[in-house]
Amino acid sequence: MLKRNKFNAQLGIQTVAAMLRAVSWAVRGFHCASVPLSARMYSQTVDNSHSLAGKVTVITESSKGTGLAVAWRLAQDGTHVVTSRWKQQNVDRAVTALREEGLSVIGTVCHVGKAEDRERLVGTALEPSGGIDILVCAAGVNPLVGSTLGASEQIWDKILNVNVKSLALLLSRLLPYMENQQGSSVVLVSSMVSYVPIPKLGVCNTSKTALLGLCKSLAIVLAPKGIGVNYLAPGIIKTNFVQMEKTLPFLLPDFNDLYRLQRFGEPEQCTGIVSFLCSSDASYIIGENVVVAIYSPKL
């Protein structure tokens, strides 16, 4: 009985400590929420004591927006980041910016919908150590703003190819180099439209819901191999896509009426949860879908 009480006391202390860490992260994120990413994303030093330190991270579509913010965060956590995008100048810009802050990062051109580009990304990622620990899939396209049933076959093929199929094919190539690592992680960065479709996003809504299904399927298959797969569903985040004319900015008043959503999110507000899902703290979280928004459409 004495040993059991001592164990329960220790467990209680650990639980409280974890709660305090979570509150600290939340408060830190709240206080910095109004500061633009460009003004503060390179304000910290690398944390070599982090549980992710020394790991190799591959991030698709990571030269701007949420992908770039995640690349910065995981590099700050001590991982070696392999960034990618389909235009060389965008890759170079991101790599230069991150290296200027002393972060370990390399980059390569990769259009995830092209097999030869996926092969190039895999080869580049294997250069540092021959192994890969983390894959963050942030790539996605939506060439059509309009009706789902008004989309052509070419539009359907392009969206499903890039947003769903290519991610599974990329992971299949990376799998032999991830399953031999200790505690590998995959995070699929998607959108809350997988729960609450926005009519004008048409086929994109369907692709995001399909990606949620892919997460569930992969989680079951890869868990025995020691690879955790989880799904991130951000709300409306300030990215180039959101701020394009005739897309999402006009939705803010409607979302405010429905959910009291008075502002859009910033890309870096997605990064803490990605870091957590890739860390050893999340080793018992597999196949989960996490919404990052002021409201949760799952409620």
mmCIF file of N, CA and C in Angstrom, residues 1-9:
data_model
loop_
_atom_site.group_PDB
_atom_site.id
_atom_site.type_symbol
_atom_site.label_atom_id
_atom_site.label_comp_id
_atom_site.label_asym_id
_atom_site.label_seq_id
_atom_site.Cartn_x
_atom_site.Cartn_y
_atom_site.Cartn_z
ATOM 1 N N MET A 1 0.830 -1.209 0.000
ATOM 2 C CA MET A 1 0.000 0.000 0.000
ATOM 3 C C MET A 1 0.856 1.247 0.000
ATOM 4 N N LEU A 2 1.935 1.238 0.779
ATOM 5 C CA LEU A 2 2.824 2.398 0.841
ATOM 6 C C LEU A 2 3.463 2.653 -0.515
ATOM 7 N N LYS A 3 3.896 1.569 -1.195
ATOM 8 C CA LYS A 3 4.508 1.719 -2.517
ATOM 9 C C LYS A 3 3.498 2.272 -3.512
ATOM 10 N N ARG A 4 2.241 1.784 -3.402
ATOM 11 C CA ARG A 4 1.219 2.263 -4.332
ATOM 12 C C ARG A 4 0.950 3.747 -4.115
ATOM 13 N N ASN A 5 0.880 4.188 -2.862
ATOM 14 C CA ASN A 5 0.641 5.602 -2.586
ATOM 15 C C ASN A 5 1.786 6.463 -3.099
ATOM 16 N N LYS A 6 3.008 5.942 -2.926
ATOM 17 C CA LYS A 6 4.173 6.681 -3.412
ATOM 18 C C LYS A 6 4.137 6.796 -4.932
ATOM 19 N N PHE A 7 3.732 5.699 -5.597
ATOM 20 C CA PHE A 7 3.636 5.734 -7.059
ATOM 21 C C PHE A 7 2.571 6.727 -7.513
ATOM 22 N N ASN A 8 1.409 6.710 -6.851
ATOM 23 C CA ASN A 8 0.327 7.622 -7.210
ATOM 24 C C ASN A 8 0.739 9.068 -7.007
ATOM 25 N N ALA A 9 1.499 9.316 -5.953
ATOM 26 C CA ALA A 9 1.966 10.679 -5.701
ATOM 27 C C ALA A 9 2.911 11.139 -6.796
#
